[in-house]
């Protein structure tokens, strides 16, 4: 793709800290266009957050082996070291965390944390100017009485307000790409919707590119242009939201959607589930990782990892049985 | 903030009253005749009674206590039975000497303790951590009077680099800030610094390791802070707890150590207490304990107030 702001190619992340090496991400390719939102969908341990954090190289280097290429806004992320990496983080690409209570420093006021970020990346900005910008950011994320809230500490705010402050912090240095790591998971349902709408609005107004990690299909559909479904460290299906939701072609995606769309909605029916459990990432089978749980699996599925099949219009599926699933 | 500080100061008043009661009771409940050191063993009963009446020891305890408290409130904490000098004079000299010792021990102990703690916390589970941790365990567990004697054997008796005991060639009365006198301070201060060093190192290591494992450190990294910038955040997060521990340790140091001051014959509050106990010098003992206890109360007050300034999560009102 010519017009990409973030290009991840063949990303492999292995955690080497434990007794066994855990292959958390196993060959992820993902390109995000300017102003595009991609939802990374998957269950716990599918590698979606690991993929996201790799873009900022946030994994502890001593215990992680990371391979492949990541290019963000023309910057080769994998080649960055030391000060250059610190300059890149939060400036070109910034991140919103799942739990703002844990991801914000408890003993610094929110205003201090935002101005610190601004002045780190733009040393020429004076303390007053930085505070003015923090104030404007708080207005932008619609925090009521922003002047007073700038001096508040994280524990003094509600969950929704904290997440708004977290978004303000992420936007402080006008990044090109925003990484959102389940930003609404820790919130109440009503607050979730407000935060989603706010994120969507800010993303459109600022023409941000965004990767939005979630395990909630509904949230993914709400915010994203494209959906990428991850399973056991690979993207098994990717495509425009309507293609993936209306005509899913990977058995895993089909299973995921059926747990929600049919079985879940009709009262009196048993909830449909995908039988079995996700594979052990320290001990992956050689073929398709979903094969042990897949109804259509054949001998060929267990021998080699399926190659991506392009179904047109950017709808790509890693399954050799797309003819059956159609 | 000011409201909190005022409230906290007022709260110390009942504590101080409690301290005076305990202090008085302890001394008077202890066995032993307070006049044993001033009267000859064959003194007649009438002389004994006369002396008891002179010092007020013949009155009921509550009356003795109230009289003593009244005088204390007026700033008079009594006269030493043994020397006949005011207790306050004796204590202020000893406090000065102990402060000197404590100040140096504090510098050594807090600096090294914090340093070891941070290094161990940052390089957790490496050989650096293990070395630093081993040193701090040694510091906490070694009996310091024994360490003092070993240091004397090595550096004074064998190597002859430093003097073994005392507070200067001319005694504590003519202390000067020069190398000749300062040499006398080194061994006791090093010995004294070992325990707070160990305790602070262990506390800081645990704090730093815990803070570094928190999500907000990843958050700071994600917003582009350098490791130096993150270090600043770690320090501020560790400060309230570390400070509380340091406050308590400082209290112990200021109180002087009976054992260390006795080993090194350092004329501080510890040695004073030791002498007062052995000579049943009740006014001196009472006065010294009272002054040291007040040190603790005031120090804890200072630490409390400082903590609220550093950690916004501690209730301010």
XYZ file of C-alpha atoms in Angstrom:
643
model
C 0.000 0.000 0.000
C 1.465 3.317 -1.035
C -0.448 5.488 1.368
C 0.326 4.129 4.811
C 1.272 5.925 7.986
C 1.991 2.741 9.904
C 3.347 -0.389 8.270
C 3.985 -3.514 10.300
C 5.560 -6.402 8.395
C 6.118 -9.936 9.546
C 6.232 -8.932 13.210
C 7.351 -11.728 15.504
C 7.546 -11.273 19.253
C 8.873 -14.003 21.528
C 9.082 -13.675 25.276
C 12.205 -15.421 26.472
C 11.927 -14.610 30.175
C 10.203 -17.777 31.359
C 11.270 -21.406 31.330
C 9.685 -21.846 27.881
C 9.815 -19.289 25.110
C 6.374 -17.885 24.407
C 5.674 -16.906 20.804
C 3.114 -14.184 21.466
C 3.075 -12.678 17.979
C 3.847 -14.870 15.011
C 4.108 -12.998 11.744
C 1.696 -10.083 11.819
C 1.335 -7.836 8.771
C -0.722 -4.712 9.199
C -0.807 -1.442 7.305
C -2.806 1.544 8.487
C -3.693 4.426 6.145
C -3.814 8.048 7.320
C -7.081 8.731 9.099
C -7.981 5.065 9.215
C -9.118 3.112 12.275
C -8.272 -0.570 12.480
C -9.748 -2.674 15.236
C -7.580 -5.545 16.433
C -10.031 -8.098 17.702
C -9.207 -11.198 19.675
C -9.483 -12.979 22.966
C -7.023 -12.742 25.847
C -3.591 -13.973 24.872
C -4.181 -13.689 21.133
C -1.325 -11.208 20.834
C -3.268 -8.042 20.113
C -1.856 -5.964 22.966
C 1.620 -7.372 22.359
C 1.391 -6.244 18.731
C 0.271 -2.800 19.840
C 3.013 -2.355 22.414
C 5.631 -3.466 19.896
C 4.895 -0.356 17.836
C 6.311 1.736 20.700
C 8.858 -0.959 21.572
C 7.519 -1.123 25.115
C 8.482 -4.722 25.829
C 11.431 -5.220 28.193
C 14.361 -5.726 25.852
C 16.227 -8.251 27.954
C 13.299 -10.660 27.975
C 11.875 -10.163 24.500
C 12.972 -11.180 21.019
C 11.344 -9.029 18.410
C 11.739 -9.388 14.633
C 10.180 -7.972 11.484
C 9.795 -4.369 10.458
C 7.707 -1.498 11.756
C 7.686 1.801 9.902
C 5.687 4.656 11.389
C 5.425 7.991 9.554
C 8.593 7.143 7.655
C 10.530 6.206 10.789
C 12.074 2.742 11.034
C 10.973 1.958 14.576
C 13.088 -1.168 14.907
C 16.276 0.824 14.254
C 15.605 3.450 16.930
C 17.671 3.458 20.093
C 17.997 5.503 23.272
C 17.102 9.159 22.908
C 15.733 8.776 19.377
C 13.302 6.117 20.590
C 12.216 8.340 23.496
C 11.664 11.240 21.073
C 9.542 9.011 18.851
C 7.342 7.732 21.668
C 4.435 10.007 22.478
C 5.310 12.353 19.620
C 4.805 10.398 16.406
C 2.865 7.557 17.953
C 1.145 7.691 21.309
C -0.863 5.287 23.359
C -4.000 5.101 25.500
C -3.960 2.425 28.171
C -6.725 0.197 29.408
C -6.577 1.294 33.050
C -5.825 5.010 33.434
C -5.711 4.584 37.218
C -2.707 2.306 36.791
C -1.164 3.973 33.761
C -0.988 7.482 35.244
C 1.548 8.386 37.905
C -0.412 8.609 41.179
C 1.711 11.330 42.793
C 1.747 13.851 39.935
C -1.236 16.013 39.078
C -2.788 15.462 35.635
C -1.681 18.911 34.540
C 1.906 18.154 35.518
C 1.837 14.883 33.583
C 0.568 16.553 30.426
C 2.897 19.555 30.568
C 5.793 17.200 31.254
C 5.019 15.370 28.030
C 4.680 18.597 26.029
C 7.916 20.070 27.333
C 9.798 16.804 26.808
C 8.996 16.830 23.094
C 8.968 20.593 22.616
C 11.592 22.047 24.991
C 11.035 25.543 23.606
C 7.520 25.733 25.045
C 7.343 27.687 28.307
C 5.702 26.268 31.419
C 2.746 28.654 31.095
C 2.248 27.905 27.419
C 2.342 24.175 28.146
C -0.258 24.606 30.847
C -2.438 26.604 28.484
C -2.193 23.770 25.994
C -3.071 21.239 28.680
C -6.113 23.371 29.485
C -7.172 23.373 25.825
C -6.691 19.617 25.656
C -8.925 19.156 28.694
C -11.564 21.279 26.963
C -11.131 19.215 23.833
C -11.790 15.941 25.662
C -14.679 17.724 27.436
C -13.568 17.518 31.033
C -15.822 19.865 33.020
C -14.138 22.719 34.936
C -10.790 21.977 33.250
C -8.814 24.622 35.129
C -9.508 22.927 38.448
C -9.083 19.391 37.067
C -5.576 20.178 35.848
C -4.495 20.285 39.485
C -6.349 17.089 40.366
C -4.573 13.808 40.956
C -5.663 10.596 39.226
C -7.275 9.185 42.377
C -9.479 12.251 42.692
C -11.270 11.646 39.372
C -13.891 9.174 38.218
C -12.976 6.384 35.783
C -14.465 8.162 32.775
C -12.738 11.466 33.610
C -9.439 9.675 34.102
C -9.750 8.061 30.686
C -10.527 11.471 29.151
C -7.396 12.829 30.833
C -5.440 9.861 29.459
C -6.695 10.704 25.957
C -5.703 14.345 26.480
C -2.239 13.165 27.491
C -1.963 10.960 24.414
C -2.964 13.850 22.138
C -0.666 16.377 23.855
C 2.040 16.341 21.179
C -0.192 15.963 18.108
C 0.718 12.382 17.234
C 0.009 10.894 13.822
C -0.933 7.492 15.134
C -2.938 6.689 18.240
C -2.730 3.239 19.777
C -5.668 2.384 22.004
C -5.284 -0.663 24.221
C -8.820 -1.628 25.262
C -9.517 1.951 26.361
C -13.129 1.259 27.332
C -12.836 -2.185 28.916
C -12.381 -0.926 32.465
C -15.312 1.485 32.268
C -19.045 1.321 32.994
C -21.227 0.570 29.984
C -22.689 4.088 29.778
C -19.285 5.725 30.130
C -17.884 3.314 27.517
C -20.197 4.729 24.882
C -19.239 8.325 25.710
C -15.536 7.546 25.486
C -16.011 5.674 22.198
C -17.935 8.581 20.693
C -15.295 11.031 21.919
C -12.466 8.965 20.471
C -14.253 8.611 17.151
C -14.930 12.345 16.992
C -11.357 13.331 17.895
C -9.970 10.808 15.436
C -12.064 12.302 12.613
C -11.373 15.925 13.506
C -7.635 15.412 13.817
C -7.448 12.882 10.969
C -5.622 10.451 13.231
C -4.736 6.917 12.326
C -5.688 4.540 15.051
C -5.247 0.936 16.063
C -7.934 0.010 18.502
C -7.423 -3.182 20.443
C -10.552 -4.776 21.850
C -12.118 -8.115 22.631
C -15.594 -6.678 22.170
C -16.898 -7.090 18.599
C -19.554 -4.436 19.197
C -16.944 -1.853 20.129
C -14.844 -2.820 17.119
C -17.785 -2.344 14.750
C -18.598 0.996 16.356
C -15.203 2.662 15.870
C -13.337 0.892 13.093
C -13.048 1.122 9.321
C -11.381 -2.257 9.151
C -11.307 -5.210 11.514
C -8.381 -7.557 11.988
C -9.150 -10.749 13.909
C -6.210 -12.236 15.802
C -5.805 -15.783 16.967
C -2.717 -17.274 18.643
C -0.419 -14.468 17.515
C -1.598 -14.242 13.899
C -4.120 -12.134 12.063
C -6.458 -14.820 10.742
C -8.871 -12.513 8.972
C -8.789 -8.860 8.003
C -11.088 -6.719 5.951
C -13.548 -3.842 5.892
C -15.931 -3.953 8.851
C -18.975 -4.897 6.740
C -17.127 -7.665 4.900
C -15.804 -9.267 8.076
C -19.072 -8.954 9.961
C -21.467 -9.893 7.151
C -19.406 -12.462 5.313
C -16.796 -13.822 7.704
C -14.705 -16.509 6.030
C -12.384 -17.784 8.723
C -13.962 -20.479 10.916
C -12.730 -18.655 14.032
C -14.399 -15.374 13.014
C -17.563 -17.277 12.129
C -17.478 -18.884 15.568
C -16.904 -15.563 17.299
C -19.790 -13.898 15.498
C -22.181 -16.760 16.109
C -21.508 -16.599 19.852
C -22.927 -13.142 19.658
C -25.306 -12.675 16.777
C -27.594 -15.709 16.891
C -27.250 -17.789 20.023
C -26.789 -14.791 22.280
C -29.819 -12.854 21.179
C -32.601 -15.419 21.098
C -33.887 -16.124 24.544
C -34.322 -19.759 25.439
C -31.444 -20.865 23.227
C -28.219 -22.093 24.699
C -25.321 -19.671 24.246
C -23.149 -20.890 21.386
C -19.488 -21.208 22.276
C -16.342 -22.217 20.436
C -15.411 -25.567 21.907
C -11.904 -26.110 23.290
C -9.526 -23.420 24.456
C -6.786 -21.314 22.834
C -3.474 -23.108 22.244
C -0.444 -22.898 24.491
C 1.729 -20.204 22.916
C 4.862 -21.881 24.252
C 3.947 -25.035 22.371
C 2.180 -24.131 19.129
C 1.129 -26.822 16.637
C 2.974 -26.684 13.289
C -0.116 -26.032 11.174
C -3.087 -23.744 11.625
C -3.328 -22.833 15.318
C -7.111 -23.028 15.204
C -7.211 -26.519 13.649
C -7.699 -28.410 16.959
C -10.928 -26.465 17.559
C -12.093 -26.208 13.962
C -15.004 -28.257 12.578
C -13.726 -28.024 8.997
C -10.128 -28.926 9.783
C -8.446 -31.507 7.526
C -5.048 -33.219 7.570
C -3.550 -30.412 5.453
C -4.529 -27.864 8.118
C -2.328 -29.579 10.693
C 0.755 -29.767 8.462
C 1.543 -26.196 7.503
C 0.358 -22.755 8.524
C -2.178 -21.599 5.916
C -1.088 -18.855 3.542
C -3.189 -15.693 3.307
C -5.995 -15.910 0.750
C -7.053 -12.636 -0.830
C -10.808 -12.579 -1.411
C -10.716 -9.125 -2.990
C -11.306 -5.606 -1.632
C -8.645 -6.157 1.010
C -10.514 -9.035 2.615
C -7.737 -11.498 3.471
C -8.203 -14.808 5.275
C -5.621 -17.289 6.500
C -7.541 -20.484 5.865
C -7.291 -23.156 3.179
C -11.005 -23.919 3.353
C -12.418 -20.575 2.251
C -14.447 -22.499 -0.326
C -16.311 -24.349 2.440
C -16.843 -21.302 4.647
C -18.249 -19.126 1.880
C -2.306 21.882 54.425
C -1.891 24.386 57.258
C -5.093 23.058 58.795
C -3.697 19.544 58.681
C -0.395 20.637 60.206
C -2.153 22.456 63.048
C -4.371 19.480 63.712
C -1.382 17.186 63.720
C 0.488 19.464 66.147
C -2.475 19.537 68.532
C -2.652 15.763 68.357
C 0.871 15.517 69.706
C -0.136 17.175 73.000
C -1.881 14.127 74.490
C 0.963 11.984 73.134
C 3.471 14.164 74.967
C 1.465 13.930 78.189
C 1.426 10.152 77.805
C 5.156 10.205 77.257
C 5.744 12.098 80.507
C 3.578 9.638 82.465
C 5.331 6.588 81.020
C 8.701 8.202 81.509
C 7.995 8.999 85.145
C 6.448 5.618 85.880
C 9.271 3.645 84.287
C 11.905 5.324 86.367
C 10.015 5.046 89.637
C 8.808 1.491 89.167
C 12.339 0.288 88.546
C 13.965 -1.260 91.629
C 16.839 0.483 93.377
C 17.409 3.284 95.846
C 17.787 6.683 94.157
C 20.103 7.940 96.898
C 22.501 5.016 96.825
C 25.132 6.986 94.950
C 25.176 10.038 97.204
C 24.833 8.444 100.605
C 27.511 6.333 102.220
C 26.409 2.738 102.849
C 26.402 3.272 106.631
C 24.285 6.456 106.627
C 21.834 6.601 109.484
C 18.078 6.244 108.986
C 17.434 9.869 109.927
C 19.894 11.213 107.362
C 18.327 8.971 104.755
C 14.874 10.315 105.547
C 16.149 13.859 105.525
C 17.623 13.369 102.054
C 14.456 11.654 100.805
C 12.431 14.655 101.981
C 14.915 17.063 100.396
C 14.506 15.454 96.969
C 10.797 14.892 97.514
C 11.063 11.116 97.221
C 9.004 10.663 100.406
C 5.791 12.018 98.897
C 3.128 9.911 97.110
C 3.866 9.134 93.460
C 1.061 11.231 91.963
C 2.216 14.257 93.912
C 5.808 13.673 92.879
C 4.634 13.366 89.295
C 2.580 16.542 89.323
C 5.387 18.532 90.955
C 7.845 17.165 88.421
C 5.485 17.856 85.504
C 4.899 21.399 86.747
C 8.628 22.048 86.878
C 9.138 20.443 83.452
C 6.507 22.738 81.963
C 8.475 25.664 83.332
C 11.588 24.308 81.683
C 13.220 22.870 84.780
C 13.854 19.170 84.484
C 15.720 18.803 87.743
C 19.195 18.531 89.173
C 21.485 15.588 88.802
C 21.947 13.818 92.124
C 25.436 12.716 91.227
C 26.980 15.916 89.875
C 24.680 18.519 91.397
C 24.477 20.259 88.016
C 21.138 20.972 86.301
C 19.980 18.027 84.217
C 19.399 20.358 81.269
C 23.093 21.327 81.238
C 24.158 17.691 81.309
C 21.724 16.769 78.554
C 22.476 19.683 76.271
C 26.182 18.820 76.301
C 25.439 15.168 75.612
C 22.858 16.012 72.944
C 25.420 18.161 71.172
C 27.885 15.293 71.085
C 25.258 12.782 69.994
C 24.015 15.140 67.293
C 27.511 15.339 65.847
C 27.753 11.586 65.794
C 24.206 11.123 64.524
C 24.651 13.694 61.759
C 27.659 11.896 60.344
C 26.053 8.464 60.797
C 22.923 9.777 59.067
C 24.900 11.069 56.111
C 26.725 7.782 55.689
C 23.764 5.512 56.402
C 21.109 7.353 54.399
C 23.344 8.006 51.410
C 24.661 4.472 51.149
C 21.284 2.956 52.048
C 19.447 4.914 49.375
C 22.180 4.233 46.843
C 22.265 0.477 47.501
C 18.475 0.377 47.546
C 18.092 2.103 44.193
C 20.837 0.104 42.531
C 19.443 -3.182 43.850
C 15.886 -2.224 42.868
C 16.909 -1.219 39.351
C 19.082 -4.261 38.737
C 16.811 -6.735 40.423
C 17.979 -10.369 40.501
C 21.401 -9.601 39.061
C 24.668 -10.022 40.947
C 24.604 -6.273 41.728
C 21.285 -6.702 43.514
C 22.528 -9.765 45.347
C 25.676 -8.003 46.543
C 23.768 -4.928 47.685
C 21.120 -7.065 49.379
C 23.748 -9.168 51.139
C 25.392 -5.990 52.435
C 22.116 -4.671 53.776
C 21.188 -7.960 55.435
C 24.616 -7.883 57.059
C 23.948 -4.320 58.196
C 20.616 -5.182 59.769
C 21.678 -8.388 61.435
C 25.208 -7.830 62.704
C 25.316 -6.811 66.398
C 26.703 -3.284 66.194
C 28.603 -3.306 69.474
C 30.447 -6.352 68.122
C 31.049 -4.591 64.806
C 32.322 -1.594 66.786
C 34.817 -3.734 68.630
C 35.960 -5.421 65.410
C 36.466 -2.014 63.788
C 38.480 -0.872 66.806
C 40.642 -3.999 66.599
C 41.255 -3.554 62.865
C 41.566 0.205 62.409
C 42.797 1.302 65.835
C 44.664 -1.577 67.421
C 46.145 -3.279 64.337
C 46.448 -0.600 61.670
C 46.640 2.345 64.044
C 44.893 4.654 61.549
C 42.170 5.906 63.858
C 41.878 6.442 67.615
C 39.917 3.685 69.414
C 37.743 5.662 71.838
C 36.966 9.098 73.241
C 35.978 12.447 71.780
C 39.304 14.046 71.002
C 42.713 14.358 72.594
C 41.434 16.888 75.150
C 38.089 15.250 75.832
C 34.706 16.502 74.651
C 35.134 19.867 76.386
C 37.503 21.210 73.793
C 36.164 19.808 70.569
C 37.392 21.480 67.377
C 36.390 20.859 63.779
C 39.728 19.675 62.516
C 41.090 16.368 61.309
C 42.679 15.493 64.658
C 39.281 15.626 66.364
C 37.236 14.411 63.427
C 39.236 11.165 63.432
C 37.555 10.271 66.730
C 34.158 10.546 65.124
C 34.756 8.162 62.228
C 34.652 4.728 63.835
C 31.568 5.295 66.020
C 29.733 7.009 63.135
C 30.477 4.171 60.715
C 29.358 1.618 63.275
C 26.200 3.565 63.949
C 25.356 4.019 60.257
C 25.279 0.311 59.495
C 21.790 -0.461 60.823
C 19.929 2.445 59.195
C 21.868 1.767 56.005
C 20.652 -1.818 55.945
C 17.053 -0.965 56.778
C 16.853 1.891 54.300
C 18.516 -0.148 51.545
C 15.994 -2.960 51.986
C 13.040 -0.595 52.099
C 14.146 1.398 49.078
C 14.935 -1.750 47.086
C 11.462 -3.151 47.710
C 9.879 0.214 46.880
C 11.822 0.723 43.674
C 11.209 -2.834 42.487
C 7.501 -2.464 43.183
C 7.247 0.916 41.488
C 9.163 -0.228 38.417
C 6.755 -3.111 37.942
C 3.769 -0.770 37.824
C 1.927 0.036 34.625
C 2.470 3.777 34.914
C 6.180 3.295 34.296
C 5.258 1.798 30.919
C 2.950 4.790 30.528
C 5.826 7.200 31.179
C 7.990 5.328 28.704
C 5.171 5.407 26.157
C 4.910 9.175 26.383
C 8.594 9.485 25.586
C 10.331 10.098 28.898
C 13.980 9.119 29.059
C 15.165 6.720 31.741
C 16.448 9.761 33.664
C 12.996 11.343 33.505
C 11.405 8.107 34.693
C 13.921 7.942 37.529
C 12.535 11.258 38.803
C 9.052 9.747 38.940
C 10.354 6.656 40.724
C 12.037 8.856 43.337
C 8.897 10.868 43.991
C 6.810 7.717 44.292
C 9.291 6.092 46.648
C 9.848 9.221 48.736
C 6.871 9.152 51.148
C 7.511 5.626 52.395
C 11.284 5.964 52.359
C 10.969 9.203 54.299
C 8.837 7.599 57.000
C 11.434 4.884 57.488
C 14.229 7.456 57.516
C 12.372 9.503 60.119
C 12.174 6.570 62.480
C 15.820 5.719 61.882
C 16.843 9.326 62.439
C 14.986 9.186 65.747
C 16.993 6.166 66.800
C 20.233 7.850 65.775
C 19.428 11.105 67.553
C 18.525 9.137 70.643
C 22.085 7.951 70.643
C 23.063 4.385 71.118
C 23.891 3.225 74.611
C 25.907 0.330 73.251
C 27.905 2.212 70.647
C 28.596 5.231 72.847
C 29.692 2.907 75.616
C 31.983 0.888 73.342
C 33.591 4.052 72.004
C 33.305 6.060 75.251
C 31.557 8.789 73.260
C 30.089 11.356 75.687
C 26.602 11.484 74.151
C 23.102 10.834 75.415
C 23.597 7.077 75.275
C 26.569 7.176 77.586
C 24.722 9.655 79.799
C 21.760 7.277 80.073
C 24.080 4.411 80.814
C 25.742 6.332 83.640
C 22.406 7.554 84.988
C 21.082 4.003 85.117
C 24.117 2.589 86.870
C 24.230 5.395 89.400
C 20.459 5.480 90.035
C 20.511 9.172 89.145
C 16.722 9.432 88.821
C 16.363 13.104 87.819
C 19.016 12.706 85.156
C 17.515 9.452 83.878
C 14.014 10.898 83.816
C 15.157 14.069 82.097
C 17.190 12.283 79.471
C 14.421 9.834 78.607
C 11.941 12.690 78.416
C 14.085 14.740 76.058
C 14.775 11.747 73.806
C 11.088 10.794 73.727
C 10.185 14.353 72.730
C 12.701 14.095 69.901
C 10.749 11.131 68.538
C 7.405 12.873 68.855
C 8.602 15.985 67.051
C 10.398 13.959 64.392
C 7.342 11.837 63.658
C 5.321 15.012 63.408
C 7.757 16.414 60.865
C 7.731 13.191 58.833
C 3.929 13.050 58.838
C 3.595 16.585 57.613
C 6.256 16.064 54.956
C 4.585 12.884 53.730
C 1.317 14.647 53.065
C 3.214 17.239 51.092
C 4.780 14.528 48.913
C 1.913 12.090 48.493
C -1.415 13.646 47.509
C -3.251 10.400 48.320
C -2.695 10.856 52.049
C -5.707 12.676 53.406
C -4.943 16.343 53.880
C -7.845 17.641 55.912
